[in-house]
Coordinates of N, CA and C in Angstrom, one line a residue:
M489 N 0.5 -1.5 0.2 CA -0.1 -0.3 0.4 C 0.8 1.2 -0.5
L490 N 0.4 2.3 -0.2 CA 1.0 3.6 -0.6 C 0.2 4.9 0.1
H491 N 0.9 4.8 1.4 CA 0.8 6.5 2.1 C 0.7 7.6 1.8
L492 N -0.2 8.6 1.2 CA 0.3 9.6 0.4 C 0.3 11.4 1.3
A493 N -0.2 11.0 2.4 CA -0.4 12.0 3.5 C 0.8 12.8 3.4
K494 N 2.1 11.9 3.6 CA 3.1 12.7 3.7 C 3.9 13.5 2.8
T495 N 3.7 13.1 1.4 CA 4.0 13.7 0.4 C 3.4 14.8 0.0
M496 N 2.1 15.0 0.8 CA 0.9 16.0 0.1 C 1.9 17.6 0.0
K497 N 2.1 18.1 1.0 CA 3.3 19.2 0.7 C 4.2 19.6 -0.2
T498 N 5.1 18.4 -1.0 CA 5.7 18.4 -1.7 C 4.7 17.6 -3.2
K499 N 3.6 17.2 -3.2 CA 3.1 17.3 -4.3 C 2.1 18.8 -4.7
L500 N 2.0 19.6 -3.8 CA 1.0 20.7 -3.7 C 2.5 21.5 -4.5
L501 N 3.1 21.9 -4.2 CA 4.3 22.6 -4.8 C 4.3 22.3 -6.3
F502 N 4.7 20.7 -6.3 CA 5.2 20.8 -7.6 C 3.7 20.5 -8.4
A503 N 2.6 20.6 -8.0 CA 1.6 20.7 -8.8 C 1.5 21.7 -8.9
C504 N 1.1 22.9 -8.2 CA 1.1 24.3 -8.8 C 2.1 25.3 -9.5
T505 N 3.5 24.9 -9.3 CA 4.4 25.3 -10.3 C 3.6 24.4 -11.8
L506 N 3.5 23.5 -12.3 CA 3.2 22.7 -13.6 C 2.0 23.8 -13.7
A507 N 1.0 24.1 -12.8 CA -0.6 24.4 -13.2 C -0.7 26.0 -13.6
I508 N 0.4 26.4 -13.2 CA 0.2 28.2 -13.1 C 0.0 28.6 -14.2
G509 N -1.5 29.3 -14.5 CA -1.7 30.0 -15.8 C -2.1 28.4 -16.7
S510 N -2.1 27.5 -16.0 CA -3.1 26.3 -17.3 C -3.8 25.9 -16.5
H511 N -5.1 26.1 -16.8 CA -5.6 25.4 -16.3 C -6.8 25.2 -17.2
N512 N -6.3 24.2 -18.5 CA -6.7 23.6 -19.4 C -7.5 22.7 -19.0
A513 N -8.5 22.0 -20.1 CA -9.0 20.6 -19.7 C -8.5 19.6 -21.0
F514 N -8.4 18.7 -20.7 CA -7.8 17.5 -21.8 C -8.6 16.0 -21.3
G515 N -9.2 16.1 -21.9 CA -10.2 15.1 -21.3 C -11.3 15.3 -20.3
D516 N -10.7 14.5 -19.6 CA -11.2 14.3 -17.7 C -10.4 15.3 -17.4
F517 N -8.7 14.8 -17.6 CA -7.8 15.5 -16.7 C -7.6 17.0 -16.7
I518 N -7.6 17.3 -15.7 CA -7.7 19.3 -15.5 C -6.9 19.4 -14.3
G519 N -6.5 20.9 -14.8 CA -5.9 21.5 -14.0 C -6.0 21.9 -12.4
F520 N -5.1 21.9 -11.1 CA -6.1 21.8 -9.8 C -6.5 23.0 -9.8
G521 N -6.5 24.1 -10.7 CA -7.0 25.2 -10.2 C -8.5 25.2 -10.7
K522 N -9.1 23.9 -10.9 CA -10.6 23.3 -11.2 C -10.7 22.2 -10.9
I523 N -9.6 21.6 -9.8 CA -9.8 19.9 -9.5 C -11.0 20.2 -8.6
D524 N -11.3 20.9 -7.4 CA -12.2 20.8 -6.6 C -14.4 21.4 -7.2
E525 N -14.2 21.4 -8.3 CA -15.0 21.2 -9.0 C -15.4 20.4 -9.5
R526 N -14.7 19.1 -9.4 CA -15.1 17.7 -9.7 C -15.1 16.6 -8.5
Y527 N -14.0 16.9 -7.5 CA -14.3 16.1 -6.6 C -14.6 17.2 -5.1
I528 N -14.8 16.3 -4.2 CA -15.1 17.3 -3.1 C -14.0 17.5 -2.3
L529 N -13.9 18.5 -1.3 CA -12.5 18.6 -0.8 C -12.3 17.4 -0.1
E530 N -13.0 16.2 0.4 CA -12.4 15.4 1.2 C -11.8 14.2 0.6
D531 N -12.0 14.3 -0.8 CA -11.4 13.6 -1.9 C -9.9 13.2 -1.9
M532 N -9.4 12.1 -1.7 CA -8.1 12.2 -2.1 C -7.5 12.3 -2.7
R533 N -7.8 12.3 -3.9 CA -7.0 13.5 -4.8 C -7.2 15.0 -5.1
V534 N -7.7 15.7 -4.1 CA -7.8 16.7 -3.9 C -6.7 16.9 -2.4
Q535 N -6.9 16.2 -1.4 CA -5.8 16.2 -0.5 C -4.6 16.3 -0.6
T536 N -4.1 15.1 -1.6 CA -3.2 15.0 -2.0 C -2.2 15.3 -3.2
Y537 N -3.4 16.0 -3.6 CA -3.2 16.6 -5.4 C -2.3 15.7 -6.2
T538 N -3.6 14.4 -6.3 CA -3.0 13.3 -7.1 C -3.9 13.3 -8.6
Y539 N -3.5 13.4 -9.3 CA -3.6 13.7 -10.6 C -4.6 12.1 -11.0
P540 N -6.0 12.3 -11.5 CA -6.7 11.1 -11.8 C -6.8 10.1 -12.8
C541 N -5.4 9.5 -13.2 CA -5.4 9.3 -13.9 C -3.9 7.8 -13.4
P542 N -3.5 6.8 -14.7 CA -3.2 5.7 -14.2 C -1.9 6.3 -13.9
L543 N -0.9 5.4 -13.0 CA 0.2 5.8 -12.3 C 1.4 4.8 -12.6
I544 N 2.5 4.5 -13.2 CA 3.5 3.7 -13.0 C 3.9 3.9 -11.5
F545 N 4.1 2.6 -11.1 CA 4.0 2.9 -9.4 C 5.2 1.9 -9.2
H546 N 5.7 2.0 -7.6 CA 6.9 0.8 -7.5 C 6.2 0.2 -5.9
Y547 N 5.6 -0.8 -5.8 CA 4.9 -1.1 -4.4 C 6.3 -1.0 -3.5
R548 N 7.3 -1.6 -3.5 CA 8.2 -2.3 -3.0 C 7.2 -2.7 -1.7
Q549 N 7.7 -2.7 -0.6 CA 7.3 -3.4 1.2 C 5.9 -2.6 1.4
G550 N 5.3 -1.6 1.0 CA 4.0 -1.4 1.2 C 4.2 -0.2 2.2
G551 N 3.2 0.9 2.5 CA 3.6 1.9 3.3 C 4.1 2.9 2.7
D552 N 4.9 4.0 3.8 CA 5.9 4.7 3.0 C 6.7 4.7 2.2
D553 N 7.5 3.7 1.9 CA 8.4 3.3 1.2 C 7.8 3.4 -0.4
S554 N 6.4 2.8 -0.6 CA 6.0 2.8 -2.0 C 6.2 4.4 -2.8
K555 N 6.4 4.3 -4.6 CA 6.3 5.6 -4.6 C 5.9 5.5 -6.2
K556 N 6.0 6.9 -6.8 CA 5.5 6.7 -8.2 C 6.7 7.0 -8.9
S557 N 6.9 7.0 -10.3 CA 7.6 7.6 -11.3 C 7.1 8.5 -11.8
E558 N 8.4 9.9 -11.4 CA 7.4 11.5 -12.1 C 7.1 10.7 -13.4
F559 N 6.2 11.4 -13.7 CA 5.4 11.5 -15.6 C 5.1 12.8 -16.1
R560 N 5.0 12.9 -17.0 CA 4.3 14.2 -17.8 C 3.3 13.1 -19.0
I561 N 1.9 13.7 -19.0 CA 1.2 14.2 -20.1 C 1.6 15.0 -21.1
K562 N 2.0 14.8 -22.1 CA 2.2 15.5 -23.3 C 0.5 16.1 -23.7
D563 N 1.4 17.3 -24.1 CA -0.1 18.2 -24.2 C -0.2 18.6 -25.7
I564 N -0.7 17.5 -25.8 CA -1.2 17.5 -27.6 C -2.4 16.8 -27.7
T565 N -3.7 17.0 -28.5 CA -4.4 16.5 -28.5 C -4.5 15.3 -29.3
L566 N -4.9 14.0 -28.7 CA -5.1 13.0 -29.2 C -6.5 12.3 -29.2
T567 N -7.1 11.5 -30.2 CA -8.5 11.1 -30.2 C -8.4 9.6 -30.0
F568 N -9.5 8.8 -30.1 CA -9.6 7.4 -30.7 C -9.0 7.3 -31.9
D569 N -9.3 8.0 -33.2 CA -8.4 8.2 -34.1 C -7.0 7.6 -34.2
N570 N -6.0 7.9 -33.4 CA -4.5 8.2 -33.3 C -4.7 6.6 -32.4
L571 N -5.4 5.7 -32.1 CA -5.0 4.6 -31.6 C -4.6 3.9 -32.7
P572 N -3.6 2.4 -32.3 CA -3.6 1.4 -33.0 C -4.9 0.6 -34.0
A573 N -5.2 0.3 -35.0 CA -6.5 -0.5 -35.3 C -7.1 -1.4 -34.5
N574 N -6.1 -2.4 -34.2 CA -5.9 -3.2 -33.0 C -6.5 -3.1 -31.6
I575 N -6.1 -1.8 -31.0 CA -7.2 -1.2 -30.1 C -8.2 -0.4 -30.3
Q576 N -8.6 0.0 -31.7 CA -9.9 0.4 -31.9 C -10.8 -0.6 -31.6
G577 N -10.3 -1.8 -32.2 CA -11.2 -3.1 -32.2 C -11.7 -3.4 -31.4
L578 N -10.5 -3.7 -30.0 CA -10.9 -4.4 -28.7 C -12.2 -3.4 -28.2
L579 N -12.1 -2.2 -28.6 CA -12.7 -1.2 -27.5 C -14.4 -0.9 -28.3
Q580 N -14.2 -1.5 -29.4 CA -15.6 -1.4 -30.2 C -16.4 -2.8 -30.1
S581 N -15.5 -3.7 -30.1 CA -16.1 -4.5 -29.2 C -16.6 -5.2 -28.0
R582 N -16.0 -4.0 -27.5 CA -16.5 -3.9 -25.9 C -17.9 -3.1 -25.3
N583 N -18.5 -2.5 -26.8 CA -19.7 -1.5 -26.7 C -18.6 -0.2 -25.7
I584 N -17.5 0.1 -25.9 CA -17.3 1.4 -25.1 C -17.4 2.5 -26.1
P585 N -18.5 3.6 -26.1 CA -18.7 4.9 -26.9 C -17.4 5.3 -26.9
V586 N -17.3 6.2 -28.0 CA -15.5 6.7 -28.6 C -15.3 8.5 -27.5
A587 N -16.5 8.9 -27.1 CA -16.6 9.4 -26.5 C -16.3 9.4 -24.7
D588 N -16.3 7.9 -24.9 CA -15.5 8.0 -23.5 C -14.2 6.8 -23.2
V589 N -14.0 7.3 -24.6 CA -12.4 6.3 -24.3 C -11.2 8.0 -24.5
Q590 N -10.7 7.8 -23.6 CA -9.5 8.7 -23.5 C -8.3 8.2 -24.0
V591 N -7.2 9.5 -24.4 CA -6.2 8.9 -25.5 C -5.1 9.9 -25.1
F592 N -3.8 10.0 -24.3 CA -2.7 10.4 -24.5 C -1.7 9.7 -24.9
E593 N -0.4 10.5 -24.8 CA 1.1 10.1 -25.0 C 1.6 10.6 -23.4
A594 N 2.6 10.1 -23.2 CA 3.4 10.5 -21.8 C 4.5 9.7 -21.7
Y595 N 5.0 10.3 -20.5 CA 6.4 10.0 -20.4 C 6.6 9.3 -18.8
A596 N 7.5 8.6 -18.6 CA 7.8 8.4 -17.0 C 9.1 7.9 -16.7
K597 N 9.5 8.8 -15.9 CA 11.4 9.0 -15.4 C 11.1 7.9 -14.3
L598 N 11.6 6.3 -14.9 CA 12.0 5.5 -13.9 C 12.7 5.2 -13.2
E599 N 12.0 4.5 -11.8 CA 12.4 4.5 -10.5 C 13.1 3.5 -10.4
Q600 N 12.8 2.6 -11.0 CA 13.4 0.7 -10.6 C 12.8 -0.3 -11.5
A601 N 13.4 -1.2 -11.6 CA 12.7 -2.2 -12.9 C 11.3 -3.3 -12.6
D602 N 11.0 -2.9 -11.1 CA 9.8 -3.6 -10.5 C 8.4 -2.3 -10.8
C603 N 7.4 -2.6 -11.6 CA 6.4 -1.9 -11.6 C 5.1 -2.5 -11.8
N604 N 4.1 -1.4 -11.0 CA 2.7 -1.8 -11.0 C 2.2 -0.6 -12.0
Y605 N 1.0 -1.2 -12.6 CA 0.6 0.0 -12.9 C -0.9 0.2 -12.6
F606 N -0.9 1.2 -11.4 CA -2.2 1.5 -10.6 C -3.0 2.5 -11.3
T607 N -4.2 2.2 -11.2 CA -5.2 2.3 -11.9 C -6.5 3.4 -11.0
H608 N -5.8 3.1 -9.8 CA -7.1 3.7 -8.8 C -7.8 5.1 -9.0
P609 N -6.7 6.2 -9.2 CA -7.3 7.4 -9.0 C -8.0 7.6 -10.3
W610 N -7.6 6.9 -11.7 CA -8.5 7.1 -12.6 C -9.9 6.6 -13.1
A611 N -10.0 5.4 -11.7 CA -11.2 4.6 -12.0 C -11.9 4.8 -11.0
M612 N -11.5 5.3 -9.9 CA -12.6 5.4 -8.6 C -13.4 5.9 -9.1
D613 N -15.2 6.1 -8.5 CA -15.6 7.4 -9.0 C -15.6 8.5 -7.2
V614 N -15.2 7.7 -6.1 CA -15.2 8.2 -4.7 C -14.0 8.1 -4.1
M615 N -13.0 8.8 -3.9 CA -11.9 8.2 -2.8 C -11.6 9.0 -1.9
T616 N -12.8 8.6 -0.9 CA -13.1 9.4 0.4 C -12.5 8.1 2.0
D617 N -13.6 6.9 1.6 CA -13.4 5.6 1.5 C -13.3 4.4 1.6
N618 N -13.2 3.3 1.9 CA -12.8 2.2 1.6 C -13.4 1.7 0.0
R619 N -12.7 1.5 -1.0 CA -13.1 1.4 -2.5 C -12.5 0.1 -2.5
L620 N -13.5 -0.8 -3.8 CA -12.4 -1.5 -4.7 C -13.1 -1.4 -5.9
A621 N -12.0 -1.7 -7.3 CA -12.4 -1.2 -8.5 C -11.9 -2.0 -9.0
V622 N -12.7 -3.2 -9.9 CA -12.2 -4.0 -11.0 C -11.9 -3.4 -11.8
V623 N -10.0 -3.2 -12.6 CA -9.7 -2.6 -14.2 C -9.1 -3.5 -14.7
E624 N -9.2 -3.7 -15.5 CA -8.9 -4.6 -17.0 C -7.4 -3.2 -18.0
S625 N -6.6 -4.2 -17.7 CA -5.2 -3.6 -18.4 C -4.5 -4.3 -19.2
G626 N -3.8 -3.7 -20.0 CA -2.8 -4.4 -20.7 C -2.3 -3.6 -21.8
I627 N -1.1 -4.1 -22.6 CA -0.1 -3.3 -23.4 C 0.0 -3.8 -24.4
W628 N 0.3 -3.0 -25.6 CA 0.1 -3.3 -26.6 C 1.6 -2.9 -27.4
G629 N 1.7 -3.3 -28.6 CA 3.4 -2.7 -28.9 C 4.3 -2.4 -28.2
S630 N 4.3 -3.4 -27.1 CA 5.0 -3.1 -26.0 C 6.5 -3.6 -26.1
F631 N 7.9 -2.7 -25.4 CA 9.2 -3.2 -25.8 C 10.1 -2.5 -24.4
N632 N 11.2 -3.9 -24.1 CA 11.4 -3.7 -23.2 C 11.2 -4.0 -22.0
L633 N 10.1 -4.4 -22.2 CA 9.6 -4.9 -20.7 C 8.5 -6.3 -21.0
Q634 N 7.9 -6.8 -19.9 CA 7.5 -8.0 -19.8 C 6.2 -8.0 -18.4
A635 N 5.1 -8.7 -18.1 CA 4.7 -8.8 -17.3 C 5.2 -10.1 -16.6
I636 N 4.4 -9.5 -15.1 CA 4.8 -10.7 -14.1 C 3.8 -11.0 -13.7
N637 N 3.7 -12.8 -13.8 CA 2.7 -13.7 -13.4 C 1.9 -13.4 -14.2
G638 N 1.4 -12.7 -15.2 CA 0.1 -12.5 -16.3 C -0.9 -11.7 -15.6
E639 N 0.0 -10.5 -14.6 CA -1.1 -9.8 -14.1 C -1.4 -8.7 -14.8
I640 N -0.9 -8.3 -16.0 CA -1.5 -7.1 -16.9 C -1.1 -8.1 -18.1
G641 N -2.0 -7.5 -19.0 CA -2.1 -8.2 -20.4 C -1.3 -7.5 -21.2
I642 N -0.3 -8.8 -21.7 CA 0.5 -8.7 -23.3 C -0.6 -8.6 -24.6
D643 N -1.2 -7.6 -25.1 CA -1.7 -7.6 -26.5 C -3.2 -8.2 -26.1
G644 N -4.0 -7.9 -25.0 CA -5.0 -8.6 -24.5 C -4.8 -8.0 -22.8
L645 N -6.2 -7.8 -22.2 CA -6.4 -7.2 -21.0 C -6.7 -8.4 -19.7
V646 N -6.1 -8.0 -19.2 CA -6.3 -9.0 -17.4 C -7.0 -7.7 -16.2
P647 N -8.0 -8.1 -16.0 CA -8.9 -7.7 -14.6 C -8.0 -7.7 -13.4
Q648 N -7.7 -6.8 -12.8 CA -7.0 -6.8 -11.9 C -8.0 -5.9 -10.5
T649 N -7.8 -6.0 -9.6 CA -8.5 -5.9 -8.3 C -7.8 -4.3 -7.6
M650 N -7.9 -3.3 -8.1 CA -7.6 -2.0 -7.5 C -8.4 -1.4 -5.9
S651 N -7.4 -1.3 -4.7 CA -8.2 -1.0 -3.4 C -7.6 0.2 -2.5
F652 N -8.6 1.0 -2.5 CA -8.3 2.4 -1.4 C -8.8 2.0 -0.1
H653 N -8.2 2.6 0.9 CA -8.5 2.2 2.6 C -8.2 3.0 3.4
D654 N -8.8 3.5 4.0 CA -7.6 4.6 5.1 C -8.0 5.7 4.9
K655 N -8.4 6.2 3.4 CA -8.6 7.0 3.4 C -7.5 8.2 2.8
T656 N -6.2 7.5 2.9 CA -4.8 7.6 2.4 C -4.2 6.6 1.6
Y657 N -4.6 4.8 2.0 CA -3.8 4.1 1.3 C -4.5 3.5 -0.4
L658 N -3.5 3.4 -0.8 CA -3.3 2.3 -2.3 C -2.8 1.5 -2.2
S659 N -3.6 0.3 -2.8 CA -2.8 -1.3 -2.7 C -3.8 -2.0 -3.5
G660 N -3.1 -3.1 -3.7 CA -2.7 -3.8 -3.6 C -1.3 -3.9 -4.1
N661 N -0.6 -5.0 -4.5 CA 1.0 -5.3 -5.1 C 0.2 -5.7 -6.8
S662 N -0.5 -5.4 -7.3 CA -1.1 -6.1 -8.6 C -0.6 -5.5 -10.1
A663 N -0.9 -5.9 -11.0 CA -1.0 -5.0 -12.4 C 1.0 -4.9 -12.2
R664 N 2.1 -6.3 -12.2 CA 3.3 -5.6 -12.4 C 3.4 -6.3 -13.8
F665 N 4.8 -5.5 -13.8 CA 5.1 -5.5 -14.8 C 6.9 -5.2 -14.7
N666 N 7.9 -5.6 -15.5 CA 9.2 -5.6 -15.5 C 9.9 -5.0 -16.5
V667 N 11.2 -3.6 -16.4 CA 11.4 -3.2 -17.3 C 12.9 -4.1 -17.5
N668 N 12.9 -5.0 -18.8 CA 14.4 -5.9 -18.8 C 15.8 -5.4 -18.3
D669 N 15.7 -3.7 -19.2 CA 17.0 -3.3 -19.2 C 16.7 -1.7 -18.7
V670 N 16.8 -1.6 -17.3 CA 16.5 -0.3 -16.8 C 17.3 1.1 -17.7
N671 N 18.5 0.7 -18.6 CA 19.1 1.7 -19.2 C 18.5 2.2 -20.4
Q672 N 17.5 1.4 -20.9 CA 17.4 1.6 -22.5 C 15.7 2.1 -22.4
L673 N 14.9 2.6 -23.4 CA 13.5 2.9 -23.2 C 13.2 2.1 -23.0
A674 N 11.8 2.1 -22.4 CA 11.2 1.1 -22.8 C 9.3 1.3 -23.0
G675 N 8.6 0.6 -23.0 CA 6.9 1.4 -23.2 C 5.7 0.8 -24.1
G676 N 4.9 1.3 -24.5 CA 4.0 0.8 -25.3 C 2.6 1.1 -25.1
W677 N 1.8 0.7 -25.4 CA 0.0 1.8 -25.2 C -0.5 0.4 -24.2
F678 N -0.4 1.7 -23.4 CA -1.0 1.0 -22.2 C -3.1 1.3 -21.6
V679 N -3.4 0.2 -22.1 CA -5.5 0.3 -22.5 C -5.5 -0.2 -21.1
S680 N -6.5 0.6 -20.2 CA -6.9 0.1 -19.3 C -9.1 0.6 -19.5
V681 N -9.7 -0.7 -19.0 CA -11.3 -0.7 -19.3 C -11.7 -1.1 -17.6
Y682 N -12.6 0.2 -17.7 CA -13.5 0.4 -16.0 C -14.8 0.1 -16.9
D683 N -15.2 -1.4 -16.1 CA -17.2 -1.7 -16.3 C -17.1 -1.2 -14.9
P684 N -18.7 -0.2 -14.7 CA -19.0 -0.4 -13.0 C -19.7 -1.8 -13.0
Q685 N -19.9 -2.5 -14.0 CA -20.7 -3.6 -13.4 C -19.6 -4.7 -12.8
N686 N -18.4 -4.7 -12.6 CA -17.7 -5.0 -11.9 C -17.3 -5.0 -10.5
A687 N -17.7 -3.9 -9.7 CA -18.0 -3.5 -8.8 C -18.1 -4.7 -7.7
V688 N -16.7 -4.5 -6.5 CA -16.8 -5.7 -5.8 C -17.3 -5.7 -4.6
N689 N -17.8 -4.9 -3.6 CA -18.2 -4.7 -2.3 C -19.0 -3.5 -2.1
Q690 N -19.4 -3.0 -1.5 CA -20.8 -2.6 -1.0 C -20.4 -1.3 -1.2
A691 N -18.9 -0.9 -0.4 CA -18.8 0.3 -0.3 C -18.3 1.0 -2.3
N692 N -18.3 0.3 -2.7 CA -18.2 0.4 -4.4 C -19.2 -0.1 -5.2
G693 N -20.8 -0.4 -4.1 CA -21.6 -1.0 -5.0 C -22.6 -0.1 -6.0
N694 N -22.8 1.0 -5.7 CA -23.6 1.5 -6.3 C -23.1 2.7 -7.6
T695 N -23.7 1.7 -8.6 CA -22.9 2.3 -10.1 C -23.6 3.5 -10.3
D696 N -24.6 4.0 -10.1 CA -25.1 5.3 -10.6 C -24.7 6.3 -11.0
G697 N -24.9 6.3 -12.3 CA -24.0 7.9 -12.6 C -22.4 7.7 -13.3
Q698 N -21.9 5.9 -12.8 CA -20.5 6.0 -13.3 C -20.9 5.1 -14.6
R699 N -20.2 5.2 -15.8 CA -20.1 4.5 -16.9 C -19.1 3.8 -17.6
L700 N -18.7 3.0 -18.2 CA -18.0 2.1 -19.1 C -17.1 2.9 -19.5
R701 N -16.2 2.9 -19.6 CA -15.2 3.5 -20.3 C -13.5 3.2 -20.2
A702 N -12.9 4.1 -21.1 CA -11.5 3.7 -20.7 C -10.5 4.7 -21.3
I703 N -9.1 3.8 -20.9 CA -8.1 5.0 -21.3 C -6.9 4.4 -22.0
A704 N -6.5 5.2 -23.0 CA -5.4 4.4 -23.6 C -4.2 5.4 -23.4
I705 N -2.9 4.9 -23.1 CA -2.1 6.2 -22.9 C -0.3 5.5 -23.5
K706 N 0.0 6.2 -24.7 CA 1.4 5.5 -25.1 C 2.4 6.0 -24.4
W707 N 3.1 5.3 -23.6 CA 3.9 5.3 -22.5 C 5.3 5.1 -22.7
T708 N 6.4 6.2 -22.6 CA 7.5 6.0 -22.6 C 8.2 6.3 -21.4
I709 N 9.0 5.0 -21.1 CA 9.1 4.7 -20.1 C 11.0 5.3 -20.2
I710 N 11.4 6.4 -19.4 CA 13.0 6.7 -19.7 C 13.7 6.5 -18.6
P711 N 14.9 6.1 -18.7 CA 15.7 5.7 -18.0 C 16.3 6.6 -17.0
S712 N 16.0 6.6 -16.1 CA 16.5 7.9 -14.8 C 17.9 8.1 -14.8
S713 N 18.5 7.7 -15.6 CA 20.4 7.7 -15.6 C 20.1 9.1 -16.8
W714 N 19.5 8.9 -17.8 CA 19.4 9.9 -19.0 C 19.2 11.4 -18.5
F715 N 18.7 11.2 -17.4 CA 18.2 12.5 -16.6 C 19.4 13.5 -16.2
T716 N 20.2 12.8 -15.7 CA 21.7 12.9 -14.8 C 22.5 13.0 -15.9
T717 N 22.8 12.1 -17.1 CA 23.9 11.8 -18.1 C 23.7 11.4 -18.9
P718 N 22.8 12.7 -19.6 CA 22.4 12.7 -21.1 C 23.0 11.5 -22.0
Q719 N 24.6 11.3 -21.5 CA 25.5 11.3 -23.0 C 24.7 9.3 -23.0
N720 N 24.4 8.7 -21.9 CA 23.9 7.9 -21.8 C 23.0 7.1 -22.8
C721 N 22.4 8.1 -23.1 CA 21.2 8.3 -24.4 C 21.6 7.4 -25.6
T722 N 21.4 5.9 -25.8 CA 22.1 5.5 -27.2 C 21.7 6.3 -28.2
D723 N 20.8 7.2 -28.4 CA 20.2 8.1 -29.4 C 19.8 9.0 -28.8
P724 N 20.8 10.4 -28.9 CA 20.1 11.6 -28.6 C 19.1 12.1 -29.4
E725 N 19.1 12.0 -30.0 CA 18.2 12.9 -31.3 C 16.5 12.2 -30.5
L726 N 16.7 11.1 -30.1 CA 15.5 10.5 -29.9 C 13.9 10.9 -29.2
L727 N 14.8 11.6 -27.8 CA 14.1 12.1 -26.8 C 14.4 13.2 -25.9
P728 N 14.8 14.3 -26.7 CA 15.9 14.7 -26.3 C 14.8 16.1 -25.6
S729 N 13.2 16.4 -26.0 CA 12.6 17.3 -25.4 C 12.1 17.2 -24.1
P730 N 11.8 15.7 -23.6 CA 10.9 15.9 -22.5 C 12.2 15.6 -21.5
I731 N 13.5 15.0 -21.7 CA 14.5 15.8 -20.6 C 15.0 16.9 -20.8
L732 N 14.9 17.7 -21.7 CA 15.1 19.3 -21.7 C 14.4 19.7 -20.6
T733 N 13.4 19.9 -21.0 CA 12.4 20.4 -20.3 C 11.7 19.7 -19.0
W734 N 11.9 19.1 -18.5 CA 11.3 18.2 -17.7 C 10.8 18.9 -16.5
K735 N 12.0 19.7 -16.0 CA 12.2 20.8 -14.5 C 11.2 22.1 -15.1
D736 N 11.1 22.0 -16.3 CA 10.3 23.4 -16.1 C 8.7 23.2 -16.8
G737 N 8.6 21.6 -16.6 CA 7.0 21.5 -16.6 C 6.6 22.3 -18.4
L738 N 7.2 21.6 -19.3 CA 7.1 22.5 -20.8 C 6.1 21.2 -20.8
V739 N 6.6 19.9 -21.1 CA 6.1 18.8 -21.2 C 4.9 18.3 -19.6
N740 N 3.6 19.2 -19.7 CA 2.8 19.0 -18.1 C 2.4 17.7 -17.9
E741 N 2.3 17.9 -16.5 CA 2.0 16.3 -15.8 C 0.2 16.4 -15.7
C742 N -0.4 15.5 -16.5 CA -1.9 15.1 -16.4 C -2.7 16.4 -15.8
L743 N -2.2 17.5 -16.8 CA -3.4 18.7 -16.8 C -4.8 18.5 -17.1

């Protein structure tokens, strides 16, 4: 599990730095100048300044030592038509309306090889009390990574239960994948589907107002060493912009 309260001040400063002068909406992601219009004040996403999107996560031993890799969602407009045809076909076969499919391109600064794909902040309707949500996730066009114990799909979807409890904890150690070579780029299209009919306990049993929806993010996972020692990049022209503008927030985090 991850306890979020102790990181609140840091996240607040970081988020405010990125959000200054930028309250633009991209899909369902909004800057913190407007986040209180979507969630009540007591919601974990407001209390800890956590954006409502999936996280590349590192569970470790649970508790305060768990953390996420820093990430930026690219400030460009992507639509359903930007998805590979096989992903489009999958989502259409699930009868998910195009309007309820979010599409983004994003970068993550890798913290460690063992990763989780945590979808709690994106999938959960309310994050003020105990919640369980079943989210199906998979990776298409993956490179330099592999699923651990089949917990996330490769060219297919695998359901995992995401839990939120005691108002500040994300758990458990699920939807795991591994970056094979932490000194090289990794990534692929990460696709997640939330079906409210898969609610699994009374706390999340009222699905009124929830809807079948999906998110597809083209993640590029960048070795952390490339940020401090750019010459480690084997192809310097491949990703100069995210590295060079990371601290400036020009490639924005989940606005």
